[in-house]
mmCIF file of N, CA, C and O in Angstrom:
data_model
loop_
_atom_site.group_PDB
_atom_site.id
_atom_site.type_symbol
_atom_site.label_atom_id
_atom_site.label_comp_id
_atom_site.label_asym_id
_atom_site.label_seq_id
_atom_site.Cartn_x
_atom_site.Cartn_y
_atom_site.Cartn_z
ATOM 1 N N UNK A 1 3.887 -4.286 6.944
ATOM 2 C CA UNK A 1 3.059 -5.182 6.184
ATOM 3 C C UNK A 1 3.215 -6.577 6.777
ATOM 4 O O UNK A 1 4.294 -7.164 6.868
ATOM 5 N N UNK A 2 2.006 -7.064 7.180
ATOM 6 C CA UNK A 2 2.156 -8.254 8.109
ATOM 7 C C UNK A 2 1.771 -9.482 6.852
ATOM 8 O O UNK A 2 0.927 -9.370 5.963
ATOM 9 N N UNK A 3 2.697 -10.661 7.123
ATOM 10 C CA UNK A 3 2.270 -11.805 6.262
ATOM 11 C C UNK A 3 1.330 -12.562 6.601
ATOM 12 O O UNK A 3 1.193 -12.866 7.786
ATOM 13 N N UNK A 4 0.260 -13.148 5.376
ATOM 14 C CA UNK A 4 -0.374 -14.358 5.860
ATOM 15 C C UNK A 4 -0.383 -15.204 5.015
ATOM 16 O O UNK A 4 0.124 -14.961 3.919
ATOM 17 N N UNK A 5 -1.025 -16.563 5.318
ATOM 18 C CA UNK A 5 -1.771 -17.491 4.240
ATOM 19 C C UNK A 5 -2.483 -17.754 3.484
ATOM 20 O O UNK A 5 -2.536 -18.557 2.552
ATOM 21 N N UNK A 6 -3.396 -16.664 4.113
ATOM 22 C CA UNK A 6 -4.710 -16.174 3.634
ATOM 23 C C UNK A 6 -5.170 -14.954 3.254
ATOM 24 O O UNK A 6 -5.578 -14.384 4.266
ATOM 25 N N UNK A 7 -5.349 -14.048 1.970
ATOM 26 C CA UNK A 7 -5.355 -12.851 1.848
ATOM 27 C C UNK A 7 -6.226 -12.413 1.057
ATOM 28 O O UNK A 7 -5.812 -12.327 -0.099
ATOM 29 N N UNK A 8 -7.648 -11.989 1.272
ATOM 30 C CA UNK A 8 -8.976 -11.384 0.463
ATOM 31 C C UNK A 8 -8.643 -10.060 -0.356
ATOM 32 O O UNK A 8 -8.461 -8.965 0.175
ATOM 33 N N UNK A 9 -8.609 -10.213 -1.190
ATOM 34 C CA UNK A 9 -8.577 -8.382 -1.869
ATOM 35 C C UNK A 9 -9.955 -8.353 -2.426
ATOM 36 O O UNK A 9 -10.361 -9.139 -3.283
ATOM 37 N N UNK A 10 -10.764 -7.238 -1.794
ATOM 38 C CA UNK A 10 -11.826 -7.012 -1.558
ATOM 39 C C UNK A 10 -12.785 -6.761 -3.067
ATOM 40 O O UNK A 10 -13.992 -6.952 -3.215
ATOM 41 N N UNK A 11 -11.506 -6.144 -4.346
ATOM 42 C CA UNK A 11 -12.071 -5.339 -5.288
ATOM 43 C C UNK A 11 -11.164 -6.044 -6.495
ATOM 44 O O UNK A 11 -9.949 -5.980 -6.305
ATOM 45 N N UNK A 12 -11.615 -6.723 -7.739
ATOM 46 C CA UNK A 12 -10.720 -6.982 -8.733
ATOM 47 C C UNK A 12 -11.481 -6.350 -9.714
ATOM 48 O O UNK A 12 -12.675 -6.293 -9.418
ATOM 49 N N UNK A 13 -11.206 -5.903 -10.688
ATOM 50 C CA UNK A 13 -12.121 -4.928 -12.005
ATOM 51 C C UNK A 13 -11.609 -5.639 -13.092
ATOM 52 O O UNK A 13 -10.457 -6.056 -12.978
ATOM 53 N N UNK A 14 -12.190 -5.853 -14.066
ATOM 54 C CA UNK A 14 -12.074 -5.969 -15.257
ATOM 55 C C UNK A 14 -12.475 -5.237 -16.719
ATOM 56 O O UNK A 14 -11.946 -5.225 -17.830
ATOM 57 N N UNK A 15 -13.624 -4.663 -16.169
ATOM 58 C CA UNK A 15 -14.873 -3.897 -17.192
ATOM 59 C C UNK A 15 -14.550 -2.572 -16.770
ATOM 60 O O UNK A 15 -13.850 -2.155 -15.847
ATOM 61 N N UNK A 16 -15.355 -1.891 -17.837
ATOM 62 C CA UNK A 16 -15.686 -0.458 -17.752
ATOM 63 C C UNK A 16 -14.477 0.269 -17.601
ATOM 64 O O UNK A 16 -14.446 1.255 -16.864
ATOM 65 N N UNK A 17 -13.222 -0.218 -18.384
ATOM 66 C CA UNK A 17 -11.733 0.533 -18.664
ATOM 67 C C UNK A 17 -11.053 0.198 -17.294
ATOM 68 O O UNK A 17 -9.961 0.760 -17.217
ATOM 69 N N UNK A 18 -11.444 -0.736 -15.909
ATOM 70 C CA UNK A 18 -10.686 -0.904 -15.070
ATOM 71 C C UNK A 18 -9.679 -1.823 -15.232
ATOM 72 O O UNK A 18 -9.895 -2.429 -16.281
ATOM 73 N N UNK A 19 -8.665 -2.221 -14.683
ATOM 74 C CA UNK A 19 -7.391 -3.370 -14.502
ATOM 75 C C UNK A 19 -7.184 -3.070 -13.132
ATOM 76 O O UNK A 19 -7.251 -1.960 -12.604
ATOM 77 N N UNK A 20 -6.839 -4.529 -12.425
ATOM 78 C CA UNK A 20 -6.426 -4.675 -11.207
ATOM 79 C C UNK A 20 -5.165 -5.613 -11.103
ATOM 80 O O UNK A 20 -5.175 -6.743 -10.614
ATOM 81 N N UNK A 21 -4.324 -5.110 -11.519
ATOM 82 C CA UNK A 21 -3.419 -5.755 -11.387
ATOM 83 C C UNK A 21 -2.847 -6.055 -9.928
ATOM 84 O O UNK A 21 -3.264 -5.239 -9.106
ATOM 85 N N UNK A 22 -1.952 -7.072 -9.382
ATOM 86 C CA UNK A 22 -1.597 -7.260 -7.743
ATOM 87 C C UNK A 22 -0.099 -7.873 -8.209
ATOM 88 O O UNK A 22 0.308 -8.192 -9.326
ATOM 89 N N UNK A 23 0.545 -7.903 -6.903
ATOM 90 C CA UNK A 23 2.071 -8.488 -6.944
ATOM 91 C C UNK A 23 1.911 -9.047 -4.937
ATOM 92 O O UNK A 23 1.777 -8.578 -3.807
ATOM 93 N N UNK A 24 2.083 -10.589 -5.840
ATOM 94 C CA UNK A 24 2.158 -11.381 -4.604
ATOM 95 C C UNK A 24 3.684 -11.504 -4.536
ATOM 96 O O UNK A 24 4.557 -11.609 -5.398
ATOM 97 N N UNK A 25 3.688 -11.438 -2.811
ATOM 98 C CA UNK A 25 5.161 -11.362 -2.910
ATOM 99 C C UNK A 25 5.189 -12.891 -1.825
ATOM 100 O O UNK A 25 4.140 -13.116 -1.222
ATOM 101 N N UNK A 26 6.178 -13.717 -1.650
ATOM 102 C CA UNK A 26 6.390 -14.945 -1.001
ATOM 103 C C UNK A 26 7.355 -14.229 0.316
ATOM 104 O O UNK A 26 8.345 -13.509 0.186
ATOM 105 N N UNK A 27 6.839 -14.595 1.323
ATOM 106 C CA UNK A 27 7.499 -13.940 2.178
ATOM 107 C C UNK A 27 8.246 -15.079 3.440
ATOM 108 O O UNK A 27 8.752 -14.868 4.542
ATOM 109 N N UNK A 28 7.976 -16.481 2.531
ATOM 110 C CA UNK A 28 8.217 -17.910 3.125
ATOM 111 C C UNK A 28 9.668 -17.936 3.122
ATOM 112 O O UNK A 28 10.416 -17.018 2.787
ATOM 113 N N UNK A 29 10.016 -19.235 3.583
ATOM 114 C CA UNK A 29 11.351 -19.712 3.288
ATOM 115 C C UNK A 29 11.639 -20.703 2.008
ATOM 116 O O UNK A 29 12.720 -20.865 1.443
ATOM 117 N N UNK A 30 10.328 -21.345 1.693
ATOM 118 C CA UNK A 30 10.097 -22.518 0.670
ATOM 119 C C UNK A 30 9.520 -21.906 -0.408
ATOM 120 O O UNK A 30 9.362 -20.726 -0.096
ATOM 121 N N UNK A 31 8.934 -22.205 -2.053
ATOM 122 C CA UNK A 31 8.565 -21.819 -2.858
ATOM 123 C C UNK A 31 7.120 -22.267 -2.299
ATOM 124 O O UNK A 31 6.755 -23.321 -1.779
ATOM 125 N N UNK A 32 6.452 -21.104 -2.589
ATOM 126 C CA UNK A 32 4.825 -20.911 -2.728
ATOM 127 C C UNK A 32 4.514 -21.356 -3.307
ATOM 128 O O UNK A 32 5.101 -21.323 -4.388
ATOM 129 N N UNK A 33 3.128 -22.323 -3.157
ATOM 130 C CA UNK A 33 2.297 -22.453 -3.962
ATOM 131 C C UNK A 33 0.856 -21.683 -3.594
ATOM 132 O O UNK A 33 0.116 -21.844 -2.624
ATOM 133 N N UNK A 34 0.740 -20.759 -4.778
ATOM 134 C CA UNK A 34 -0.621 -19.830 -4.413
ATOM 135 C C UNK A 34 -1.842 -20.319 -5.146
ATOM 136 O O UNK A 34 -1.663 -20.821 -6.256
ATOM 137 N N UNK A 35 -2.907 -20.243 -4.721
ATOM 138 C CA UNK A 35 -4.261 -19.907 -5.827
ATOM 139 C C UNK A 35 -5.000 -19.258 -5.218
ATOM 140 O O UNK A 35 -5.231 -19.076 -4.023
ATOM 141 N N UNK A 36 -5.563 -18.726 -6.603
ATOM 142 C CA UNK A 36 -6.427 -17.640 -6.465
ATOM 143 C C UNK A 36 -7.693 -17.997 -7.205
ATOM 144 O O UNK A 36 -7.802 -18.474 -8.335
ATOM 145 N N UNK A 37 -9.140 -17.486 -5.855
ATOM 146 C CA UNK A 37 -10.213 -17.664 -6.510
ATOM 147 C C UNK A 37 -10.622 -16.707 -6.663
ATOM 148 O O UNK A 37 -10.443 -15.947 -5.711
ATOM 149 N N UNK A 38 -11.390 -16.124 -7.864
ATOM 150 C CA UNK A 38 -12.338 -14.937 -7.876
ATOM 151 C C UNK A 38 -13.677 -14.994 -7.930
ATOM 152 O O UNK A 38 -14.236 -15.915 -8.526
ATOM 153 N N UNK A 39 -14.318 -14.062 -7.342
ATOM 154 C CA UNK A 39 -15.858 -14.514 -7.038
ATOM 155 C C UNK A 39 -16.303 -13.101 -8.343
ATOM 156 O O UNK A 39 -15.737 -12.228 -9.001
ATOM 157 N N UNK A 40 -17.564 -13.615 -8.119
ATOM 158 C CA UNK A 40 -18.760 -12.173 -9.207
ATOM 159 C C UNK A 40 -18.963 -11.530 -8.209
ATOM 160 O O UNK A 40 -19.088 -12.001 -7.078
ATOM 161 N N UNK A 41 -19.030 -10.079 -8.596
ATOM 162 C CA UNK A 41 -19.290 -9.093 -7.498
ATOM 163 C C UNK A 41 -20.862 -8.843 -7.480
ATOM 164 O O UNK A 41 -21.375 -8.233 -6.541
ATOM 165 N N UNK A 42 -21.902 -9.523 -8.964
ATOM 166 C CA UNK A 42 -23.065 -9.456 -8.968
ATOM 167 C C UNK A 42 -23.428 -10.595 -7.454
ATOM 168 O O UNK A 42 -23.966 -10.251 -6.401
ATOM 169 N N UNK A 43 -22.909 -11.998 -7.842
ATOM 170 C CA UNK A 43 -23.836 -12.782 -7.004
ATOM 171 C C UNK A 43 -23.063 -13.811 -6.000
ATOM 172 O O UNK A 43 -23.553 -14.816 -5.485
ATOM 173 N N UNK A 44 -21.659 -13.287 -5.842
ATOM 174 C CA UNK A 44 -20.886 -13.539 -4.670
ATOM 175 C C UNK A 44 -20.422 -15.204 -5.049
ATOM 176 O O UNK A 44 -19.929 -16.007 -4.257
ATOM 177 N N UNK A 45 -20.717 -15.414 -6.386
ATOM 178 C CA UNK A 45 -20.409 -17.267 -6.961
ATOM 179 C C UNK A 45 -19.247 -17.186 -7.461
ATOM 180 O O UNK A 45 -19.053 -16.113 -8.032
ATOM 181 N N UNK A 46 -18.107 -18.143 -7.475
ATOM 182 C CA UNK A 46 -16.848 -18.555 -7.635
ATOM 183 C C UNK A 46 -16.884 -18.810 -8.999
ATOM 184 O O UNK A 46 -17.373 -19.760 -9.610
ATOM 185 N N UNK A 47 -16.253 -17.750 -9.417
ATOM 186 C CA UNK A 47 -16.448 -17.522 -11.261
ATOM 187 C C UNK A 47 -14.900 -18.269 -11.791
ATOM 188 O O UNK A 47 -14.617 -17.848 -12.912
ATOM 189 N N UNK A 48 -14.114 -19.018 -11.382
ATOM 190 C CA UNK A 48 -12.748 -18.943 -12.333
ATOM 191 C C UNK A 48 -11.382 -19.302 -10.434
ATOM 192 O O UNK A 48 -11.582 -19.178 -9.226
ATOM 193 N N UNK A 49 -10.580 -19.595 -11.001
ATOM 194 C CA UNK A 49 -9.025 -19.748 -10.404
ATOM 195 C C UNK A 49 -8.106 -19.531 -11.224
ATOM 196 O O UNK A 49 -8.370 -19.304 -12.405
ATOM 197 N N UNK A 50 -7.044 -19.555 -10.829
ATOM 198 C CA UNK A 50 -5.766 -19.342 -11.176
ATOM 199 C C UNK A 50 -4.744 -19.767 -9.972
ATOM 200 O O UNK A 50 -5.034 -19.637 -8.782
ATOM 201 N N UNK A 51 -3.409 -20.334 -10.491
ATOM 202 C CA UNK A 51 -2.634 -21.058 -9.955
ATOM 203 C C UNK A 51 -1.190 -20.732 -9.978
ATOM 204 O O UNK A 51 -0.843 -20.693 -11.158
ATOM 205 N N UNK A 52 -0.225 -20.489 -9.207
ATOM 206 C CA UNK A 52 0.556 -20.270 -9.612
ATOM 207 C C UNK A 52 1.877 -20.584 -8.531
ATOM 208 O O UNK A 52 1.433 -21.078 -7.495
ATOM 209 N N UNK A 53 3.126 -20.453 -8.509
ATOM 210 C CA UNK A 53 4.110 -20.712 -7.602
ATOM 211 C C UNK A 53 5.368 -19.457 -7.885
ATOM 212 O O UNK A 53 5.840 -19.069 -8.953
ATOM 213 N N UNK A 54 5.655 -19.049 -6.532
ATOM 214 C CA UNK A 54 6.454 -18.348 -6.312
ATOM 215 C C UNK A 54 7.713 -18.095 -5.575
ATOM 216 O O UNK A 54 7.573 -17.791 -4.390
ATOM 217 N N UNK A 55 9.090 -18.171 -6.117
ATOM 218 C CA UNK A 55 10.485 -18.369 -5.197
ATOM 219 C C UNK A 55 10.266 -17.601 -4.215
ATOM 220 O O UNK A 55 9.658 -16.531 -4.231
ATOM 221 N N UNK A 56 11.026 -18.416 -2.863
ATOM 222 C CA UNK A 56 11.427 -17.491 -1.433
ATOM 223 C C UNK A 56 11.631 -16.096 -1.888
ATOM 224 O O UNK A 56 12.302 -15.797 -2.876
ATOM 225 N N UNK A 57 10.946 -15.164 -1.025
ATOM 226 C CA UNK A 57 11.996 -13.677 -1.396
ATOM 227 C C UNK A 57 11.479 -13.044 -2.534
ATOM 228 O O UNK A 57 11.629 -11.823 -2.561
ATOM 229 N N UNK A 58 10.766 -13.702 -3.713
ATOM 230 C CA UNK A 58 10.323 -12.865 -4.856
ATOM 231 C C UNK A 58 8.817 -12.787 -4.950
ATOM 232 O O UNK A 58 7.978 -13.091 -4.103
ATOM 233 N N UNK A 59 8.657 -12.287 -6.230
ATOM 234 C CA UNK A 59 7.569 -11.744 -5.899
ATOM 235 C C UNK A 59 6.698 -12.005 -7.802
ATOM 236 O O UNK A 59 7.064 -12.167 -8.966
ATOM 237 N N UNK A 60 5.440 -11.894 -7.017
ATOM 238 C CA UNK A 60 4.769 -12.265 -9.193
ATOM 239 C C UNK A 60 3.409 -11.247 -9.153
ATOM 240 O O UNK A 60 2.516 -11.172 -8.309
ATOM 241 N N UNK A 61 3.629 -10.464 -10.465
ATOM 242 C CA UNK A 61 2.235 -9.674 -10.675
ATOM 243 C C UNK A 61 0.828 -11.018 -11.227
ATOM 244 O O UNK A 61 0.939 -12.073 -11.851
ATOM 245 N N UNK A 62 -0.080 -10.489 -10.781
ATOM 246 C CA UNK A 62 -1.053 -11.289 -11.534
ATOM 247 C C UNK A 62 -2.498 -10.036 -11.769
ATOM 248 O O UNK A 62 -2.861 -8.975 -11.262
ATOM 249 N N UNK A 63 -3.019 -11.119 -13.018
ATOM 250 C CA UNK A 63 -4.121 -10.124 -13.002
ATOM 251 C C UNK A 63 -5.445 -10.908 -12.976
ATOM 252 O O UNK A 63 -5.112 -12.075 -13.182
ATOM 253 N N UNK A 64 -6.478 -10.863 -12.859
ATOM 254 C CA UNK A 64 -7.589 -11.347 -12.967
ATOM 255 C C UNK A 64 -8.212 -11.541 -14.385
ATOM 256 O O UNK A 64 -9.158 -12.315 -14.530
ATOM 257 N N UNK A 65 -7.698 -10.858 -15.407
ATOM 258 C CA UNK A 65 -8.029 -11.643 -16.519
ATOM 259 C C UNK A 65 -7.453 -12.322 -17.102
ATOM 260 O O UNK A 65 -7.657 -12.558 -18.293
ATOM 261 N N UNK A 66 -6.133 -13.064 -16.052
ATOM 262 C CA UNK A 66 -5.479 -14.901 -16.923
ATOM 263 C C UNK A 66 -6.685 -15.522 -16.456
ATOM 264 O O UNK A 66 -7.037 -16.291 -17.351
ATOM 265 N N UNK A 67 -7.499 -15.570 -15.489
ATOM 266 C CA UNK A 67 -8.843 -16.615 -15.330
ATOM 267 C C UNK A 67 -9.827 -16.255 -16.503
ATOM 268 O O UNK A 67 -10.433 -15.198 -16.676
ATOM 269 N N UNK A 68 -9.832 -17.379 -17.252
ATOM 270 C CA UNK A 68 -10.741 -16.768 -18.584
ATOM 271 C C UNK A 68 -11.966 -16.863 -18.253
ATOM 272 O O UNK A 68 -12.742 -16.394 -19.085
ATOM 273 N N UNK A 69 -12.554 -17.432 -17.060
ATOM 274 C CA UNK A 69 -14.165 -17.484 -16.509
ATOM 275 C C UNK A 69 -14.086 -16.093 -15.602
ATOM 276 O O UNK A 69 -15.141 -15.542 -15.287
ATOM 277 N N UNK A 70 -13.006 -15.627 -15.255
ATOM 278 C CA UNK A 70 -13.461 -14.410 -14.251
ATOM 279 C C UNK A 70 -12.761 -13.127 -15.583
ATOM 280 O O UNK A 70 -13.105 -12.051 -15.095
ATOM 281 N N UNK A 71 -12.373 -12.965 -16.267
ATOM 282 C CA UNK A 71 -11.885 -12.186 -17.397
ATOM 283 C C UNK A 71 -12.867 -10.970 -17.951
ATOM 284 O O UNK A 71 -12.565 -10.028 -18.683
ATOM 285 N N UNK A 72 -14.193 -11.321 -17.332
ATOM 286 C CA UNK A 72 -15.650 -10.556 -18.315
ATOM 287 C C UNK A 72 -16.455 -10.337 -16.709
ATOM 288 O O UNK A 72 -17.686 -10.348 -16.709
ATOM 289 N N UNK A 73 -15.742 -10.150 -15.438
ATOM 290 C CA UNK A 73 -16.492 -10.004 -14.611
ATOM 291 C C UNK A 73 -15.858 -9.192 -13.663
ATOM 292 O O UNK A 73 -14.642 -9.163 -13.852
ATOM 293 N N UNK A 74 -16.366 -8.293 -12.386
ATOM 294 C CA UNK A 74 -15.809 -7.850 -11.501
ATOM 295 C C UNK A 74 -16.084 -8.510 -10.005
ATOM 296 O O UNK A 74 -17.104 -9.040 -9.565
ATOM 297 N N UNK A 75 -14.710 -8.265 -9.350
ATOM 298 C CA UNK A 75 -15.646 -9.196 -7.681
ATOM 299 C C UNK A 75 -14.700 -8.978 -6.906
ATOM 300 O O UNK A 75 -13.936 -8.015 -6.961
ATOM 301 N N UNK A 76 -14.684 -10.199 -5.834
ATOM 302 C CA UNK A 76 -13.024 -10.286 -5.266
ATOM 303 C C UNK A 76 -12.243 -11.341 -5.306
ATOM 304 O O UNK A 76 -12.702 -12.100 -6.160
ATOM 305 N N UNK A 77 -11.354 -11.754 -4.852
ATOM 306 C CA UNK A 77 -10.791 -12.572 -4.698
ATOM 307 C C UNK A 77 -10.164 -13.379 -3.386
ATOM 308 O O UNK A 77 -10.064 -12.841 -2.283
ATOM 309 N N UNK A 78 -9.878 -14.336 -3.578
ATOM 310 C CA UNK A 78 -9.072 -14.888 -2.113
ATOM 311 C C UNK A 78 -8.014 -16.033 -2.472
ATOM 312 O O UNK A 78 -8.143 -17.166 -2.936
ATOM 313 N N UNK A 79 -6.820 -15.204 -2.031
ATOM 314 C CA UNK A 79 -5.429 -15.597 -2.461
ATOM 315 C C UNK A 79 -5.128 -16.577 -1.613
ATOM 316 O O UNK A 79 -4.959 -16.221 -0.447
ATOM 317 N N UNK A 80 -5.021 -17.617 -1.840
ATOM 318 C CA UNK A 80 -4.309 -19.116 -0.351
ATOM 319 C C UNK A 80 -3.072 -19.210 -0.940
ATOM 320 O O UNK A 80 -2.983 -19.456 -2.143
ATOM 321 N N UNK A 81 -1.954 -19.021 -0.139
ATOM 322 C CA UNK A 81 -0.629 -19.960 -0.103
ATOM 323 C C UNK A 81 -0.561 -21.018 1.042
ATOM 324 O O UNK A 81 -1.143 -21.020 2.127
ATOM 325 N N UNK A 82 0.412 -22.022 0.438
ATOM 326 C CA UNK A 82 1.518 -22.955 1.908
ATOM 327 C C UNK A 82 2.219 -22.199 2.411
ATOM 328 O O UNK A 82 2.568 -22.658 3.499
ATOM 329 N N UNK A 83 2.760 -20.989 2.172
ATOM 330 C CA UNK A 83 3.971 -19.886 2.569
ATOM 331 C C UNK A 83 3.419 -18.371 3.317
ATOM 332 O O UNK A 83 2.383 -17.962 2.794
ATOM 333 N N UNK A 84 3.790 -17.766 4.098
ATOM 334 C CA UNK A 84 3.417 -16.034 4.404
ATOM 335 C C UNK A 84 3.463 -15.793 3.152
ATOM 336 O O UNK A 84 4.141 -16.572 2.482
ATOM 337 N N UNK A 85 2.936 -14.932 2.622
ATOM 338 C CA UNK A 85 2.899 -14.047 1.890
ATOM 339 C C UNK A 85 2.061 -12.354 1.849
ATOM 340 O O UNK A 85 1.011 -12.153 2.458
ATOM 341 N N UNK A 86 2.589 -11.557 1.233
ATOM 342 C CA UNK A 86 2.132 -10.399 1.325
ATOM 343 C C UNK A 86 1.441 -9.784 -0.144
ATOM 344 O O UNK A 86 1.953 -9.974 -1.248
ATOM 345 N N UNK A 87 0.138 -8.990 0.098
ATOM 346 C CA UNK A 87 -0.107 -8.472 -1.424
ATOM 347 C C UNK A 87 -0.034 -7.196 -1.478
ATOM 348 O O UNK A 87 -0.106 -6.631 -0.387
ATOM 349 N N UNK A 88 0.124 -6.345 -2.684
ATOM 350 C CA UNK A 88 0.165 -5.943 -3.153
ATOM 351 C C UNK A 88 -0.994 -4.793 -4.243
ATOM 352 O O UNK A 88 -0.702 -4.900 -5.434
ATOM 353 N N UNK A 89 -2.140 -3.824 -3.974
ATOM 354 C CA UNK A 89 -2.864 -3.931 -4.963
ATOM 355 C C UNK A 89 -2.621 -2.538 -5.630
ATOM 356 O O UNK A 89 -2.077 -1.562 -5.112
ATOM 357 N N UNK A 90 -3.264 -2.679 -7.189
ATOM 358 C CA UNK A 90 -3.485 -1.209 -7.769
ATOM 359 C C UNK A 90 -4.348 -1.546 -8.674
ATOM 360 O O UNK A 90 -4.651 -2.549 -9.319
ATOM 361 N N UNK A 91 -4.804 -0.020 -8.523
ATOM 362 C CA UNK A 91 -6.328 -0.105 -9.646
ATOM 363 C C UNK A 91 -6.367 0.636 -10.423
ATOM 364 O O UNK A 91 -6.812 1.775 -10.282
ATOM 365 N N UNK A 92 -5.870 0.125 -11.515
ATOM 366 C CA UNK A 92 -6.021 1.451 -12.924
ATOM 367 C C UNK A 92 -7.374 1.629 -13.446
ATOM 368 O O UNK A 92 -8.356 0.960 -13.123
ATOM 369 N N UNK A 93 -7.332 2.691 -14.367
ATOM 370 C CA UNK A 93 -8.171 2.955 -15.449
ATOM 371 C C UNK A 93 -7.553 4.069 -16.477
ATOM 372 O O UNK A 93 -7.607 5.285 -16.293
ATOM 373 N N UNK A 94 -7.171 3.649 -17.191
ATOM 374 C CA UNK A 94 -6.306 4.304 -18.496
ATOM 375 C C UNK A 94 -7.295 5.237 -18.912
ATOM 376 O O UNK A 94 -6.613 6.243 -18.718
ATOM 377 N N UNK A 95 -7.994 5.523 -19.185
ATOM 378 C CA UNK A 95 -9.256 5.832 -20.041
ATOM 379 C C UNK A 95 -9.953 7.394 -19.028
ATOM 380 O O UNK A 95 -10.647 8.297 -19.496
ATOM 381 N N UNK A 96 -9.611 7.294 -18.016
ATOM 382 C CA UNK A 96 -10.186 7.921 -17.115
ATOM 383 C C UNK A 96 -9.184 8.744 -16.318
ATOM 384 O O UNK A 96 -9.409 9.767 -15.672
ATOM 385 N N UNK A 97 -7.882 8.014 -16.509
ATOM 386 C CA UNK A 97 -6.301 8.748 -15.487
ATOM 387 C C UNK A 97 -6.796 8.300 -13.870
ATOM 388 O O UNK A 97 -6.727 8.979 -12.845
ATOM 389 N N UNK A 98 -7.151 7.342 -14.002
ATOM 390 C CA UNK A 98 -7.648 7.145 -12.659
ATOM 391 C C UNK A 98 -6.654 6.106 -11.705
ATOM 392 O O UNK A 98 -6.879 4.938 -12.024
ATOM 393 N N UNK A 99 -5.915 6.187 -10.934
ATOM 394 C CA UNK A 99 -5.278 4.764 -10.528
ATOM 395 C C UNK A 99 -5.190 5.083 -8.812
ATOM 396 O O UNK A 99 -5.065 6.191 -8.291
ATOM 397 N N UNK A 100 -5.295 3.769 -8.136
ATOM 398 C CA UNK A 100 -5.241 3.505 -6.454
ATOM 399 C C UNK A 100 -4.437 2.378 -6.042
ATOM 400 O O UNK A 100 -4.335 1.426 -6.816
ATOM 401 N N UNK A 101 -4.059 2.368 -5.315
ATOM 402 C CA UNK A 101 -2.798 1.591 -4.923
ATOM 403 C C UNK A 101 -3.709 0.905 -3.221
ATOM 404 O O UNK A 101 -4.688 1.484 -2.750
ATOM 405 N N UNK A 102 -3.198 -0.140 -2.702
ATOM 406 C CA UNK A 102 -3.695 -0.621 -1.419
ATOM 407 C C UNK A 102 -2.698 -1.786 -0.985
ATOM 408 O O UNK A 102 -1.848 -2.133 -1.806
ATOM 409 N N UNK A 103 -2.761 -2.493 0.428
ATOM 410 C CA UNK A 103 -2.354 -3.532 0.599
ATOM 411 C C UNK A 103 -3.419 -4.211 1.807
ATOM 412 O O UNK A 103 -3.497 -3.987 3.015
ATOM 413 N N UNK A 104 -4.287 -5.254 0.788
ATOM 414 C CA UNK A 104 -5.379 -5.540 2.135
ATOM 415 C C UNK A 104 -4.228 -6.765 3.286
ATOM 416 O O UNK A 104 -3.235 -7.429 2.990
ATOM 417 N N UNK A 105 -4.875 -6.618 4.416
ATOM 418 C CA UNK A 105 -4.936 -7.068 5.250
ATOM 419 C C UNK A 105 -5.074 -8.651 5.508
ATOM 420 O O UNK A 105 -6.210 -8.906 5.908
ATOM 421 N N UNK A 106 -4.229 -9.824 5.394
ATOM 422 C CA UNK A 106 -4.437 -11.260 5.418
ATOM 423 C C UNK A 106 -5.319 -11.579 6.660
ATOM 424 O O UNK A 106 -5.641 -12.741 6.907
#
């Protein structure tokens, strides 16, 4: 798993019984500072962010519905740190027994 600065996860769900939960991991020497934008998967527009910071060495789940503008939508996202970092993805659906696991590519 190669680190970057920059890391697109192609697919975030919210609707229709999905969760996408991710675990950014800091793969720096310094504490991360990450954000995350999520786009609409209808019309490719920057629906919402989220912000967050992460110790050397550890690691933080996030989900796409702490952005309360991206919370009611599906799309992707694009994760920026100051630090390498590596992600993490999985895609549930409780409702269905459905779940997928990935790690895109920075």
């Amino acid at each position: 798993m190669t680190a970057s600065n920059n890391v697109v996860i192609p697919w975030t769900a919210t609707t229709q019984g999905w969760t996408t939960p991710y675990v950014i991991a800091n793969k720096g020497s310094s504490i991360a500072t990450v954000n995350i934008n999520y786009y609409n998967q209808a019309n490719g527009l920057n629906i919402g962010s989220y912000s967050t910071t992460i110790l050397p060495g550890a690691s933080k789940f996030v989900f796409r519905q702490w952005s309360a503008s991206a919370s009611t939508t599906d799309g992707s996202a694009i994760v920026d740190s100051d630090q390498p970092i590596t992600v993490m993805v999985d895609q549930i659906n409780n409702g269905q027994n459905l779940f997928g696991a990935y790690t895109p590519i920075g």
